[in-house]
mmCIF file of C-alpha atoms and ligand atoms in Angstrom:
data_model
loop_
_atom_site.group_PDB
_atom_site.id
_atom_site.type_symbol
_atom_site.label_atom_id
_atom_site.label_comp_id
_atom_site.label_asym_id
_atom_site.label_seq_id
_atom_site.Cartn_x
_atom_site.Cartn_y
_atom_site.Cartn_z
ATOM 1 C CA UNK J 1 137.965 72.657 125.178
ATOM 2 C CA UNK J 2 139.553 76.740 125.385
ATOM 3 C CA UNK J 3 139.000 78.746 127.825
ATOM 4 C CA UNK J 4 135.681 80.718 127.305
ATOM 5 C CA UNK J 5 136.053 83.590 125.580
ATOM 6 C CA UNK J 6 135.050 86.951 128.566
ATOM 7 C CA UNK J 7 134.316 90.452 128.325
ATOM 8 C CA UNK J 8 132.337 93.422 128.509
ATOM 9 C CA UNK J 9 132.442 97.089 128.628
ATOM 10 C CA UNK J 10 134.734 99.918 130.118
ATOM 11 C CA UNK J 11 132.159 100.293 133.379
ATOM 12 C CA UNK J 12 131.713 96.455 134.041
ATOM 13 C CA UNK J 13 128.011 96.704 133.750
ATOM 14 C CA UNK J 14 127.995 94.686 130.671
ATOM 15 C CA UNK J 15 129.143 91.183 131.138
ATOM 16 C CA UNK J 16 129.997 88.226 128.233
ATOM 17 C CA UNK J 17 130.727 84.875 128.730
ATOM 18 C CA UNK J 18 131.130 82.698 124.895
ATOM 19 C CA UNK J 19 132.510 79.412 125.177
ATOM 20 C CA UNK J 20 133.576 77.871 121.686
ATOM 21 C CA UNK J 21 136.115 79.185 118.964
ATOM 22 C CA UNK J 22 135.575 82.421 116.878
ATOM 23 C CA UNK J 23 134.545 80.923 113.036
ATOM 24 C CA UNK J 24 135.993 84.462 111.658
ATOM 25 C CA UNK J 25 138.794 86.818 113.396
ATOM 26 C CA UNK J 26 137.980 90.329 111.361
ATOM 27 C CA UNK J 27 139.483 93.892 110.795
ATOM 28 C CA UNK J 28 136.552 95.927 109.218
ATOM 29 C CA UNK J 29 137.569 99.228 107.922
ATOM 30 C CA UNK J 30 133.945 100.163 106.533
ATOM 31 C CA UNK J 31 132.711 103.777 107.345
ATOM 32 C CA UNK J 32 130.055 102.464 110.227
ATOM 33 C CA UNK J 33 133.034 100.634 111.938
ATOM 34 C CA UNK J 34 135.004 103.804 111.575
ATOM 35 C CA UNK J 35 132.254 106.116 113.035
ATOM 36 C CA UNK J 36 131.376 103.807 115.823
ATOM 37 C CA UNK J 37 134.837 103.031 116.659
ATOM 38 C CA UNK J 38 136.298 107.017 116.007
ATOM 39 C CA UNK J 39 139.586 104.895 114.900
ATOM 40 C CA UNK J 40 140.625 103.640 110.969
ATOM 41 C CA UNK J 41 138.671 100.330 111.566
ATOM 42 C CA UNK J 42 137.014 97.871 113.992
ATOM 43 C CA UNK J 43 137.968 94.199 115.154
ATOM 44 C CA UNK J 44 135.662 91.584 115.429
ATOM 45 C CA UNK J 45 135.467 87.779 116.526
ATOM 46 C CA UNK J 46 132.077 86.317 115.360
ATOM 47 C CA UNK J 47 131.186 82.941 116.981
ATOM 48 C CA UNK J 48 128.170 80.982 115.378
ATOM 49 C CA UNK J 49 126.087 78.568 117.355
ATOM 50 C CA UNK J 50 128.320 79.010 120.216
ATOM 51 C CA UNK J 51 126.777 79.028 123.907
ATOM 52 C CA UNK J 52 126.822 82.496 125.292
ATOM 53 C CA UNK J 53 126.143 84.493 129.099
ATOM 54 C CA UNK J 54 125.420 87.777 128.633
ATOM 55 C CA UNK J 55 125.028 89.647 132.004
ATOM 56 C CA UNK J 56 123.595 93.340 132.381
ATOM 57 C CA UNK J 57 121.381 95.576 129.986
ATOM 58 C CA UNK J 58 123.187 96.352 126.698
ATOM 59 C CA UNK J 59 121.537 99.499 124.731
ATOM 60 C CA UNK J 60 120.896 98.457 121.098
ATOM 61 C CA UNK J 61 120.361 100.077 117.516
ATOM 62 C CA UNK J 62 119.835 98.317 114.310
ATOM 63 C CA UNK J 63 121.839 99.838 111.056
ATOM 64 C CA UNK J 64 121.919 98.069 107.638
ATOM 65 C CA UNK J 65 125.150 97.235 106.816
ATOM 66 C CA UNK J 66 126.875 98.558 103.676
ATOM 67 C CA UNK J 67 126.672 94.790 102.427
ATOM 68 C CA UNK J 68 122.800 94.560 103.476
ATOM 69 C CA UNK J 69 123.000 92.714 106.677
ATOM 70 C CA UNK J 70 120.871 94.308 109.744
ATOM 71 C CA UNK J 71 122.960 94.664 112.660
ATOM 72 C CA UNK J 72 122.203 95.157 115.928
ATOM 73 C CA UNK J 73 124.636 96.899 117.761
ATOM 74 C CA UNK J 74 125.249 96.413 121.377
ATOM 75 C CA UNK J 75 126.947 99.375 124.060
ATOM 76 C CA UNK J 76 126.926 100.286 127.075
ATOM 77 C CA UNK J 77 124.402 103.302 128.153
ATOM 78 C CA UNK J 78 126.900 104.012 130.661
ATOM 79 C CA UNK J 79 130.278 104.163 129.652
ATOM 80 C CA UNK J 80 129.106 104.487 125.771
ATOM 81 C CA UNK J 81 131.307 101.462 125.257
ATOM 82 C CA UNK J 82 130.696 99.545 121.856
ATOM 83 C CA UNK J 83 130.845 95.614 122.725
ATOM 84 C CA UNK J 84 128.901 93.463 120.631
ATOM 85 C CA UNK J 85 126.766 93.079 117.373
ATOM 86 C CA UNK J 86 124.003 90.816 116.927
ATOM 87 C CA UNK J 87 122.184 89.639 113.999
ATOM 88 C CA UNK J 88 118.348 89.628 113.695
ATOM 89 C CA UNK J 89 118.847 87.508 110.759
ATOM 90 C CA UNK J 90 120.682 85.194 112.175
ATOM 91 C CA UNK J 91 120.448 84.917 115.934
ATOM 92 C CA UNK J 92 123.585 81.947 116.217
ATOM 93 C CA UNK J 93 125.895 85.092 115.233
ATOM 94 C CA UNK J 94 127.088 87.162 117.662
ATOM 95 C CA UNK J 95 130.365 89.578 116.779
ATOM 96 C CA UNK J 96 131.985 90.767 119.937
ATOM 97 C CA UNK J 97 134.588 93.717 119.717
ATOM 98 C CA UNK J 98 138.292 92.462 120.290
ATOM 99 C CA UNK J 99 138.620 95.507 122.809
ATOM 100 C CA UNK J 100 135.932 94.217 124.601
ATOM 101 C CA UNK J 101 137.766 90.981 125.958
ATOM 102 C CA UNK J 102 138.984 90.607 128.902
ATOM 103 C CA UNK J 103 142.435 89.286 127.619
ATOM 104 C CA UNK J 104 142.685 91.788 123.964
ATOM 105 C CA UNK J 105 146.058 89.304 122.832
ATOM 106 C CA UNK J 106 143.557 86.433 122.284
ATOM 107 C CA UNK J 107 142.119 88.031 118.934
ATOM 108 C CA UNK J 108 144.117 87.060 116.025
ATOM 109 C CA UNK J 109 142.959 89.031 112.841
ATOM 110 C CA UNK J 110 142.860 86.435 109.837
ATOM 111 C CA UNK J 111 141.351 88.676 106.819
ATOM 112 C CA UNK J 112 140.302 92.583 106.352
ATOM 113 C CA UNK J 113 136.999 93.529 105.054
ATOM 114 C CA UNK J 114 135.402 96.514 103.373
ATOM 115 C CA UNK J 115 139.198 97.791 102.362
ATOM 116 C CA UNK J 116 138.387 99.822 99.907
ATOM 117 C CA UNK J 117 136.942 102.090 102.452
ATOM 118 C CA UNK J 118 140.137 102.042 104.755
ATOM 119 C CA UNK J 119 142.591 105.103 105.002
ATOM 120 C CA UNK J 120 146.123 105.164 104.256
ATOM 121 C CA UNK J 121 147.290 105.902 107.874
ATOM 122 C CA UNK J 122 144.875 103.221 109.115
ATOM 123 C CA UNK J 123 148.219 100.636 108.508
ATOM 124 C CA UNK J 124 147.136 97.214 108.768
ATOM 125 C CA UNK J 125 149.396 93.938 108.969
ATOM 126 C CA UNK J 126 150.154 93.245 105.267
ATOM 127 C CA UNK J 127 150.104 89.751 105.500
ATOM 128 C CA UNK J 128 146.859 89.766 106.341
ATOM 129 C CA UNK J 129 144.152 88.862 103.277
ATOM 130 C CA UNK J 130 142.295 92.040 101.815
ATOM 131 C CA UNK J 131 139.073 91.977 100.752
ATOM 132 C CA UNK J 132 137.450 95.386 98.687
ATOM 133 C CA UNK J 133 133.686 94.389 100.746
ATOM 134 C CA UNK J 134 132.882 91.352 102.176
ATOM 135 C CA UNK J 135 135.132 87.921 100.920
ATOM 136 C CA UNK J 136 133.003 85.759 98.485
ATOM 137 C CA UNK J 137 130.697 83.586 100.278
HETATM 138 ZN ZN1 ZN V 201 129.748 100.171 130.659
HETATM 139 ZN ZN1 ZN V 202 132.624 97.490 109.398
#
């Protein structure tokens, strides 16, 4: 068993506690991650079915996703911090924001989504698998 994965917002008032192993590691460059993010793209793990703590009151909106998914997107009413994303959908998935953990070097980024919407000085790691939207289910 890892070490639970812990986080939460700039402030502290926002607390996370997922114990369990990410199922995806993502950079998203679509235009929702870059205007919530003000940077070229956001970072996500997403854990499915994984047991979760989540202390303090996180301020939520819902936004369709360019792919169609309804997202509900977690921050902090205080320090404005984006932390997590939850699903409506699907409430087993639960996307936390790689600068929201308490230790940042855990994340390891294994594929990029929405690409085609990324910038040119938004540089990420070559290696790392493109995909145009979403990868093929
Ligand atoms: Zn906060
Ligand atoms: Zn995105």
């Amino acid at each position: 068993m890892t070490k639970a994965y812990t986080g939460g917002c700039a402030c502290g008032a926002i607390r996370y506690e997922i114990s369990g192993e990410p199922v995806a590691a993502v950079d998203c460059q679509c235009r929702q991650c870059q205007h919530q993010t003000g940077a070229g793209h956001a970072s996500y793990l997403t854990f499915a079915g994984a047991s979760r703590k989540i202390e303090g009151k996180a301020k939520t909106w819902e936004v369709v996703g360019d792919g169609g998914t309804v997202k509900s997107c977690a921050f902090c009413a205080t320090c404005g911090s984006p932390v997590y994303i939850a699903f409506p959908a699907n409430p087993d998935v639960i996307a936390v924001r790689a600068g929201s953990l308490d230790d940042p070097s855990r994340y390891a980024p294994q594929f990029v989504t929405w690409h085609a919407a990324g910038h040119a000085w938004d540089h990420l790691d070559p290696a790392l698998p493109k995909f145009d939207r979403m990868p093929p289910a």
